[in-house]
PDB file of C-alpha atoms in Angstrom:
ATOM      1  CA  UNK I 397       0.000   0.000   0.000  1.00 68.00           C
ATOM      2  CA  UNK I 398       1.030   3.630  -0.173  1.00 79.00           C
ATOM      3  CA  UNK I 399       3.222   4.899   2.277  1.00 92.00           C
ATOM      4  CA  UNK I 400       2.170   8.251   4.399  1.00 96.00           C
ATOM      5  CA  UNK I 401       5.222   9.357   6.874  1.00 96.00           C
ATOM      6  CA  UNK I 402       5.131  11.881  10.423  1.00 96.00           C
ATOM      7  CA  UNK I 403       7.537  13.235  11.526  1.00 97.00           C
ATOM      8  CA  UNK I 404       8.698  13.244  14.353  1.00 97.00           C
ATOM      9  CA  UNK I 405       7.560   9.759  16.054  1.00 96.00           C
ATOM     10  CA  UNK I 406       7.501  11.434  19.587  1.00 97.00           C
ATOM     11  CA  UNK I 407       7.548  14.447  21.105  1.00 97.00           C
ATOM     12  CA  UNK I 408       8.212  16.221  24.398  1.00 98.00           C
ATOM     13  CA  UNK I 409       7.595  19.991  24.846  1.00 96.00           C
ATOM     14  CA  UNK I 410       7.198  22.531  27.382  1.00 97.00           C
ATOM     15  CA  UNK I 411       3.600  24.001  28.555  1.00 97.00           C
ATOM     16  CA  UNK I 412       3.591  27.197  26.728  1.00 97.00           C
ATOM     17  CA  UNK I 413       5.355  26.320  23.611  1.00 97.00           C
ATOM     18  CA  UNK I 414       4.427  25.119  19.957  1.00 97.00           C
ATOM     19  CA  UNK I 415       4.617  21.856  18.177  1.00 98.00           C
ATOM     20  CA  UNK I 416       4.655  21.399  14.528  1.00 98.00           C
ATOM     21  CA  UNK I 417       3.732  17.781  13.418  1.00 98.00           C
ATOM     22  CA  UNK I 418       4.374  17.243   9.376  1.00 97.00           C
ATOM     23  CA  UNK I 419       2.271  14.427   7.156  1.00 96.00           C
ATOM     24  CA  UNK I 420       3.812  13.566   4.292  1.00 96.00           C
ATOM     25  CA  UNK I 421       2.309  11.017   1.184  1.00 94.00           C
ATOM     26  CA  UNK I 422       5.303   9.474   0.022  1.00 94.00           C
ATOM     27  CA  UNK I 423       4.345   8.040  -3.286  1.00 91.00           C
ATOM     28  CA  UNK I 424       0.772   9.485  -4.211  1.00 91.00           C
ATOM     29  CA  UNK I 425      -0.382  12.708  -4.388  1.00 92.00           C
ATOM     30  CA  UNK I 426      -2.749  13.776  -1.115  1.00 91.00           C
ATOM     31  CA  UNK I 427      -5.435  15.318  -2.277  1.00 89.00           C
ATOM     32  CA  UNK I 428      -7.143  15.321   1.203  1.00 92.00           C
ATOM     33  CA  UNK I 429      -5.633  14.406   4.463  1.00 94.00           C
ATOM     34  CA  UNK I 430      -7.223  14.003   7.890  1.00 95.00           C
ATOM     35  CA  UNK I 431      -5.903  14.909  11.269  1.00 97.00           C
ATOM     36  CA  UNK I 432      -6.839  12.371  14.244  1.00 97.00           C
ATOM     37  CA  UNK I 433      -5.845  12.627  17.627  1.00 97.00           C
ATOM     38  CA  UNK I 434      -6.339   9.235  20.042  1.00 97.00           C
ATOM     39  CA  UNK I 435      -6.055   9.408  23.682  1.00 95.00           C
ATOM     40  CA  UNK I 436      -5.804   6.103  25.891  1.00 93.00           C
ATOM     41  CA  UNK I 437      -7.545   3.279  25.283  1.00 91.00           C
ATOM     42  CA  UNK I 438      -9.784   5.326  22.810  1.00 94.00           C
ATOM     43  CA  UNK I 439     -10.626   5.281  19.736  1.00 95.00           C
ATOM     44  CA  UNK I 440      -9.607   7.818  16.899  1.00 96.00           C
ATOM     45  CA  UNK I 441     -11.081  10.993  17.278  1.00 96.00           C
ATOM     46  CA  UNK I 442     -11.010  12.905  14.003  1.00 96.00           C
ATOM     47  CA  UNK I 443      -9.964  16.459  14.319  1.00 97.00           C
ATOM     48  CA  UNK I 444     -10.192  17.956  10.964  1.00 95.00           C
ATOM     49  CA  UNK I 445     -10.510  17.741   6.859  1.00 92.00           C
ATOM     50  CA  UNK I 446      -8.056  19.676   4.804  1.00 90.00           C
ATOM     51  CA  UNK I 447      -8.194  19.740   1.042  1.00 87.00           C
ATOM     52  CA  UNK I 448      -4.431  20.972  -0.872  1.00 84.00           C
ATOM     53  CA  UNK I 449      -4.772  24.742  -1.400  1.00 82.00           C
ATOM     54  CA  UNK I 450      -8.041  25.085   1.215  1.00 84.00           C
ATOM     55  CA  UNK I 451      -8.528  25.683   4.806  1.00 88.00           C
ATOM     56  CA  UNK I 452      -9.294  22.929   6.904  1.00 92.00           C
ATOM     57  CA  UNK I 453     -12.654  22.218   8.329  1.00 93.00           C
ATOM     58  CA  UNK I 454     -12.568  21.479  11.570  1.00 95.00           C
ATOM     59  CA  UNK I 455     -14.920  19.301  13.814  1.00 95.00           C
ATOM     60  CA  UNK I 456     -17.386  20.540  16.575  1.00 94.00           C
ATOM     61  CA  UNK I 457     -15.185  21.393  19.714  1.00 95.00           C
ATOM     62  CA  UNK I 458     -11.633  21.196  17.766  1.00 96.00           C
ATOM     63  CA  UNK I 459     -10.530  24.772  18.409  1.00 95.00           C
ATOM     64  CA  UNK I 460      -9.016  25.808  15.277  1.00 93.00           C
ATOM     65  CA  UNK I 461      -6.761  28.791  16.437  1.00 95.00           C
ATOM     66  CA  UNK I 462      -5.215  26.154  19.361  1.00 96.00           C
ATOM     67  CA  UNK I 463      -4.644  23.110  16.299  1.00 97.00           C
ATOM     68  CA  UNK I 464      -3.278  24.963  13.204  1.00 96.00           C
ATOM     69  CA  UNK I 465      -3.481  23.150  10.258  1.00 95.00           C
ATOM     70  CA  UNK I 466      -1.804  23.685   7.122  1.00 92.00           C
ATOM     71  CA  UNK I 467      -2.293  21.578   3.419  1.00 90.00           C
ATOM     72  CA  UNK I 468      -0.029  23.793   1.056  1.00 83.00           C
ATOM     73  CA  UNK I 469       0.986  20.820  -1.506  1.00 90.00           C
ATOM     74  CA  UNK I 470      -0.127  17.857  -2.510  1.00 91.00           C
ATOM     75  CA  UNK I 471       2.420  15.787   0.106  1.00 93.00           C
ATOM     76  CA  UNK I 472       2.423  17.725   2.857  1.00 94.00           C
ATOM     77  CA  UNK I 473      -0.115  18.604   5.848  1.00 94.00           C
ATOM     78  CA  UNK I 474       1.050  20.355   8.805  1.00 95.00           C
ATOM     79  CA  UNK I 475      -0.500  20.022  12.414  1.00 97.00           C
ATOM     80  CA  UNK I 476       1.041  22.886  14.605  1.00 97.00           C
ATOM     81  CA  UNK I 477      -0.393  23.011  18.381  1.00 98.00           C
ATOM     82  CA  UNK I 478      -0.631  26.270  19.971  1.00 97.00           C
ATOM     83  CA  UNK I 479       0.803  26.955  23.239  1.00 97.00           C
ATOM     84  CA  UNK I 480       0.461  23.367  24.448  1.00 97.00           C
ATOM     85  CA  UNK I 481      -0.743  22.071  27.657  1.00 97.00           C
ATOM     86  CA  UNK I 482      -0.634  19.039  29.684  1.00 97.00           C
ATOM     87  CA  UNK I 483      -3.671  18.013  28.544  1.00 96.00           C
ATOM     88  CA  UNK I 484      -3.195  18.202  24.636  1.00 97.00           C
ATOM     89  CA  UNK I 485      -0.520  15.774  25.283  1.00 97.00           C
ATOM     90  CA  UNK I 486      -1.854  12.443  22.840  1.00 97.00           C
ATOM     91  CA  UNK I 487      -1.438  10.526  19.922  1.00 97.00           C
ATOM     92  CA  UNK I 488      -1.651  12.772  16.514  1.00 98.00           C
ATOM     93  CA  UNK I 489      -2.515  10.398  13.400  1.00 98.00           C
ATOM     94  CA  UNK I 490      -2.765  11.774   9.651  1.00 97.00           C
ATOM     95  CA  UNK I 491      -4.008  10.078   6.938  1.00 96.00           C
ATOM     96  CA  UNK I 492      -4.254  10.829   3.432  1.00 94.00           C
ATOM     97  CA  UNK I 493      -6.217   9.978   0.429  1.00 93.00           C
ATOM     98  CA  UNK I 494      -5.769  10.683  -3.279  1.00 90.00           C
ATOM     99  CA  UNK I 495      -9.384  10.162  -4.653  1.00 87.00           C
ATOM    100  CA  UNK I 496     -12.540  10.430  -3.011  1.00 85.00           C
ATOM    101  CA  UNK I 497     -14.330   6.713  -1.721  1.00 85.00           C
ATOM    102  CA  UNK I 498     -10.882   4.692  -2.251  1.00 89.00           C
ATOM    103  CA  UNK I 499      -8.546   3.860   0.907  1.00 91.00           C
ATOM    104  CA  UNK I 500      -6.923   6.650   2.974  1.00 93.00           C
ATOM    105  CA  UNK I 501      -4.002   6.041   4.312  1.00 95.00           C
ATOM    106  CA  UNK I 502      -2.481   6.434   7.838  1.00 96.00           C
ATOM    107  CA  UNK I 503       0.769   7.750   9.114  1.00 97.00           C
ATOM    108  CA  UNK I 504       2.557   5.839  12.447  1.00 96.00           C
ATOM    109  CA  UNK I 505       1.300   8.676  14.385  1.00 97.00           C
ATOM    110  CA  UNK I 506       3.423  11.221  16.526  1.00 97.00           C
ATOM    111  CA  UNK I 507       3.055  10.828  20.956  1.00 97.00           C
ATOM    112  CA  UNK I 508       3.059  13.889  22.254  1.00 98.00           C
ATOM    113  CA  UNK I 509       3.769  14.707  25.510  1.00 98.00           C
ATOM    114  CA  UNK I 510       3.571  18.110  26.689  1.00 97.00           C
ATOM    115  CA  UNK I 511       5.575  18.959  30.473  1.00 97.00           C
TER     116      UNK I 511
ATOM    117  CA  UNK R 619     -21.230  10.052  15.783  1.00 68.00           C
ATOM    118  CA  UNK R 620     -20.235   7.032  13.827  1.00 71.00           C
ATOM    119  CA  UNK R 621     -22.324   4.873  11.688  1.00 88.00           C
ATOM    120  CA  UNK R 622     -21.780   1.818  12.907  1.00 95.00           C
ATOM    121  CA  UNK R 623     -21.941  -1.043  15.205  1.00 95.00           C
ATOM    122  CA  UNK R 624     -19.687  -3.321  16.601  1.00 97.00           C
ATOM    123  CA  UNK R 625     -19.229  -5.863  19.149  1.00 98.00           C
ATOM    124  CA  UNK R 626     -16.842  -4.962  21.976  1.00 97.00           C
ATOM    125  CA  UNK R 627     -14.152  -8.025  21.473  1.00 97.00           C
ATOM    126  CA  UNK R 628     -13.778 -11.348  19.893  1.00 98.00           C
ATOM    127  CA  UNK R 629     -11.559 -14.238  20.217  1.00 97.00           C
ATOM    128  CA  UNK R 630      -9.950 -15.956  17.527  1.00 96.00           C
ATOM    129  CA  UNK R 631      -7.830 -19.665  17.715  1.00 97.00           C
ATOM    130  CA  UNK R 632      -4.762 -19.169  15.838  1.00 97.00           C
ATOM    131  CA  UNK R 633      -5.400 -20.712  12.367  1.00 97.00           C
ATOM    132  CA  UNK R 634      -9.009 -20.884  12.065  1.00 97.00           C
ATOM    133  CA  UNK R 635     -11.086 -18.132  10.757  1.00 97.00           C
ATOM    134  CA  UNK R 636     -11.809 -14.702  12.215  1.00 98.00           C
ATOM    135  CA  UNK R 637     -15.586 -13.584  11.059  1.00 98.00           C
ATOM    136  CA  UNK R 638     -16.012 -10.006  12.732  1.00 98.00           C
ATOM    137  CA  UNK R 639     -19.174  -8.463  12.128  1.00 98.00           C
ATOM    138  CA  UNK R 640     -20.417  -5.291  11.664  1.00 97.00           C
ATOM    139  CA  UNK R 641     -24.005  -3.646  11.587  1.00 96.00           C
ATOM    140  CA  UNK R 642     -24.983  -0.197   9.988  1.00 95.00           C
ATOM    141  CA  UNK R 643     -28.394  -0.317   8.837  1.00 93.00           C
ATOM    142  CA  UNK R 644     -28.747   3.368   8.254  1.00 91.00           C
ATOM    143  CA  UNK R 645     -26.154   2.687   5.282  1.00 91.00           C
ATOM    144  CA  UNK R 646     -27.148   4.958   2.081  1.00 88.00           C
ATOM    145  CA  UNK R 647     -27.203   3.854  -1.409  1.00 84.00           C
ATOM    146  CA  UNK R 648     -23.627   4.924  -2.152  1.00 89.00           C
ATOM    147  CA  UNK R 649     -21.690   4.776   1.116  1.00 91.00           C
ATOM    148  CA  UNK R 650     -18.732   2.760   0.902  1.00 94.00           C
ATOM    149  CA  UNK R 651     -17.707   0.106   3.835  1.00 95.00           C
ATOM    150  CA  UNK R 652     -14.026   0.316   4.885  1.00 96.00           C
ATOM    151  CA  UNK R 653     -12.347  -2.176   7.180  1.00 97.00           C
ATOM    152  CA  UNK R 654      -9.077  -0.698   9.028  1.00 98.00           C
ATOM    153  CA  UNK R 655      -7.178  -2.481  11.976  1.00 98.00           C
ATOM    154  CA  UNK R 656      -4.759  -0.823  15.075  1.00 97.00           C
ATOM    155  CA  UNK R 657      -1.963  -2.525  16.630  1.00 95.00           C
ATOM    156  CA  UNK R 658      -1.244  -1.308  19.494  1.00 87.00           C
ATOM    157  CA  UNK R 659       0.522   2.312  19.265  1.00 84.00           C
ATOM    158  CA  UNK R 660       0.470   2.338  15.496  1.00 93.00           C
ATOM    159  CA  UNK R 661      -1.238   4.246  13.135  1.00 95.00           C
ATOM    160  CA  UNK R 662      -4.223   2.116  11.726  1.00 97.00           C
ATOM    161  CA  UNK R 663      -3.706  -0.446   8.837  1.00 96.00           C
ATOM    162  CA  UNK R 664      -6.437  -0.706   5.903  1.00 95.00           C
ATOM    163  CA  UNK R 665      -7.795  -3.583   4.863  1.00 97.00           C
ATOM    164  CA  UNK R 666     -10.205  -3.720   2.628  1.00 97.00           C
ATOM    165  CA  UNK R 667     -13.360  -1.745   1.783  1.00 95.00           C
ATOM    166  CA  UNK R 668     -16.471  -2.178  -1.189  1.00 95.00           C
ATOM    167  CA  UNK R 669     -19.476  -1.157  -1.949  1.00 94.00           C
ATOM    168  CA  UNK R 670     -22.439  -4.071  -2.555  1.00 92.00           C
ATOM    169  CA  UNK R 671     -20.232  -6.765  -3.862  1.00 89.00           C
ATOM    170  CA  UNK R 672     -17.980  -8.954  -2.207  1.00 94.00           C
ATOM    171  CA  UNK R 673     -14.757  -8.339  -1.959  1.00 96.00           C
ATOM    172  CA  UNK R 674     -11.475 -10.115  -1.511  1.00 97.00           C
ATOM    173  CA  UNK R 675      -7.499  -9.233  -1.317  1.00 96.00           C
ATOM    174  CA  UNK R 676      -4.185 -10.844   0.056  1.00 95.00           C
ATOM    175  CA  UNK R 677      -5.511  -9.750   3.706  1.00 95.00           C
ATOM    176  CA  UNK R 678      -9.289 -10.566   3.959  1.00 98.00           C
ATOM    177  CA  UNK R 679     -12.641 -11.249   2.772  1.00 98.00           C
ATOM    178  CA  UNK R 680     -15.856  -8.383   2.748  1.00 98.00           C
ATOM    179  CA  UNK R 681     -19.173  -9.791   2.526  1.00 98.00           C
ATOM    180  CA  UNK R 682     -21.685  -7.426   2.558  1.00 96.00           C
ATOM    181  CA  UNK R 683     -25.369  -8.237   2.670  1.00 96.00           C
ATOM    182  CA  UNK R 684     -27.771  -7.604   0.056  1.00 94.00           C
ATOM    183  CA  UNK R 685     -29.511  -5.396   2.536  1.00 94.00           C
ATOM    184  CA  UNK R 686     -26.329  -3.749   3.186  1.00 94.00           C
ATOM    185  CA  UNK R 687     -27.119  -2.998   6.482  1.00 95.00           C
ATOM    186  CA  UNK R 688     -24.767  -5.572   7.677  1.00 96.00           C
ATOM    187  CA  UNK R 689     -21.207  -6.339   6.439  1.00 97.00           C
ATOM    188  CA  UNK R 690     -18.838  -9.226   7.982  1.00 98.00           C
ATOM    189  CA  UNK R 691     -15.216  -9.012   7.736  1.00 98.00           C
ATOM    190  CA  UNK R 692     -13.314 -12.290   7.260  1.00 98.00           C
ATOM    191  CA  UNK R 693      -9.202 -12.970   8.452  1.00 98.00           C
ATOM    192  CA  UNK R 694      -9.213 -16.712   6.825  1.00 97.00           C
ATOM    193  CA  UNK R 695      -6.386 -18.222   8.963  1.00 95.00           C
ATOM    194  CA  UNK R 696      -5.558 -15.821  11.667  1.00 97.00           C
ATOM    195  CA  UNK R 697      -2.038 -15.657  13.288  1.00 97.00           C
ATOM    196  CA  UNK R 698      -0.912 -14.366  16.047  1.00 97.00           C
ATOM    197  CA  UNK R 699      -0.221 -10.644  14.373  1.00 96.00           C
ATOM    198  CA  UNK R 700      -3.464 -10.342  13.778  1.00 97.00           C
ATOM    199  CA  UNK R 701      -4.061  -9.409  17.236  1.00 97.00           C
ATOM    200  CA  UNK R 702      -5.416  -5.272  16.672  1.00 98.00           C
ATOM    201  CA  UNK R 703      -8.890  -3.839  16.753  1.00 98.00           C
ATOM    202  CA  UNK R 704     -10.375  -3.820  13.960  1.00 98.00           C
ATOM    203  CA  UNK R 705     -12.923  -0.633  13.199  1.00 97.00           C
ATOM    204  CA  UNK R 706     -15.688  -0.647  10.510  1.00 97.00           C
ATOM    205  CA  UNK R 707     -16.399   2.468   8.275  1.00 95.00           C
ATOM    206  CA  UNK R 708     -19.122   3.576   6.172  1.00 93.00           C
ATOM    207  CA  UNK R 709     -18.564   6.539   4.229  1.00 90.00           C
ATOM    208  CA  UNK R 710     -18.989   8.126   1.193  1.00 83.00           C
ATOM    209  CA  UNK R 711     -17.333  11.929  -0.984  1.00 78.00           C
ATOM    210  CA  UNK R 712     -14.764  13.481  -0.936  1.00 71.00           C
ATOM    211  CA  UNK R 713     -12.931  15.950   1.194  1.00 67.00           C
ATOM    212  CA  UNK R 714     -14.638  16.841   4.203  1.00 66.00           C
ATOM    213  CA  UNK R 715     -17.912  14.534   3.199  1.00 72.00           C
ATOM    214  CA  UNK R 716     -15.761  11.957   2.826  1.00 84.00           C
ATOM    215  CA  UNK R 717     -14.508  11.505   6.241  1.00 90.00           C
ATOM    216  CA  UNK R 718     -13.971   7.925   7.846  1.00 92.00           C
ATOM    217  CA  UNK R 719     -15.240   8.350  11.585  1.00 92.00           C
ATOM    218  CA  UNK R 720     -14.207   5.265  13.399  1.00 94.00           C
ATOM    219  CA  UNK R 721     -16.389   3.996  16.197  1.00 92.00           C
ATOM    220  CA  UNK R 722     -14.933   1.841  19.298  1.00 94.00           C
ATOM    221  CA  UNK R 723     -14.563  -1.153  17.035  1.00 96.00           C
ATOM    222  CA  UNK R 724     -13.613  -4.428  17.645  1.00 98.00           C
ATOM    223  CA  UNK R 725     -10.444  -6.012  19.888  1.00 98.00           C
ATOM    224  CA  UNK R 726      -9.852  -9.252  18.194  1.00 98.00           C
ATOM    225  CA  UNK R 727      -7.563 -11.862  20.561  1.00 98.00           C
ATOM    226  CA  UNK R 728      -6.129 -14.917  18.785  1.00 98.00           C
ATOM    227  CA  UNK R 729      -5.169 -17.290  20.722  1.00 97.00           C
ATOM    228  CA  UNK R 730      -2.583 -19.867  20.676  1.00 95.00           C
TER     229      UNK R 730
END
């Protein structure tokens, strides 16, 4: 199957600070890529759509200004979090998808911990 | 909210067949069904998905009702690595109306 890579793996930051998580399709072109985040024994909660070239759409209670999200090409999605606290510390997942109703794929996810 | 339902865990002997079901009767006409699986701490895996017919590839089997408000997933000689939980999707679009929500899915346990 296609291959969809984050970077980095894991993560530790200070309260307070930023985190930028990159998504990248590495042999298919991403026409849309979905942000998850997945805390504990949970399932995936899905945080946002983003299109290449639009903003994202972002579901009910995902504050957009704290999750930044960012779909400039066609292989790359950006997740930055905003000022992070303790409790946005989870597991980010991506996944990307070249045409609509075919399989998206998913990236090995990025553990963040924030201190 | 997602669209379907799913029992809570199964267990599997190593070898025989893993059947894991999965019920969304408020399917529409043109929403897809996607199968994906989670091993612990990894980012999920996909499977397989279709539309009404069956469907097979190197991993598993779809069967999907003529109803299609039921679908059942089949693993036909599980191993040991097949140990995940496995999450059923309906969905349908593009973009944003495309989205795959996952629900709670499935823990499947094979067993030695």
């Amino acid at each position: 199957g296609a291959v969809v890579s984050q970077h980095p793996s894991w993560v530790i930051c200070k309260s307070g600070t930023s985190v930028k998580i990159e998504c990248r399709s590495l042999d298919f072109q991403a026409t849309t890529m979905f942000w998850y985040r997945q805390f504990p024994k949970q399932s995936l909660m899905l945080m946002a759509t983003s299109n290449e070239g639009s903003k994202a759409t972002y579901e009910q209670g995902v504050e957009k200004d704290k999750f930044l999200i960012n779909h400039a090409s066609l292989t790359l999605s950006t997740l930055t979090v905003t000022s992070a606290h303790p409790e946005d510390s989870s597991f980010y997942i991506c996944s990307a998808r070249n045409q609509p109703n075919t399989e998206a794929f998913f990236g090995q996810g990025t553990r963040l911990t924030v201190v | 909210d997602a669209k379907t339902t799913q029992p809570p865990s199964m267990d599997c002997a190593e070898g025989r067949a893993a059947n894991l079901p999965c019920n969304h009767s408020t399917i529409s006409g043109n929403e897809y069904v996607y199968w994906y699986r989670q091993i612990h701490s990894q980012g999920p895996q996909y499977i397989i998905h279709g539309l009404k017919n069956n469907e097979t590839n190197e991993m598993a089997s779809l069967i999907i009702t003529e109803d299609r408000k039921s679908s059942t997933l089949i693993l036909p000689h599980a191993t040991l690595r097949d140990t995940a939980v496995y999450y059923c999707i309906v969905s349908y679009g593009s973009g944003n109306t495309g989205k795959l929500i996952f629900g709670q899915g499935t823990t499947l346990q094979v067993k030695p």
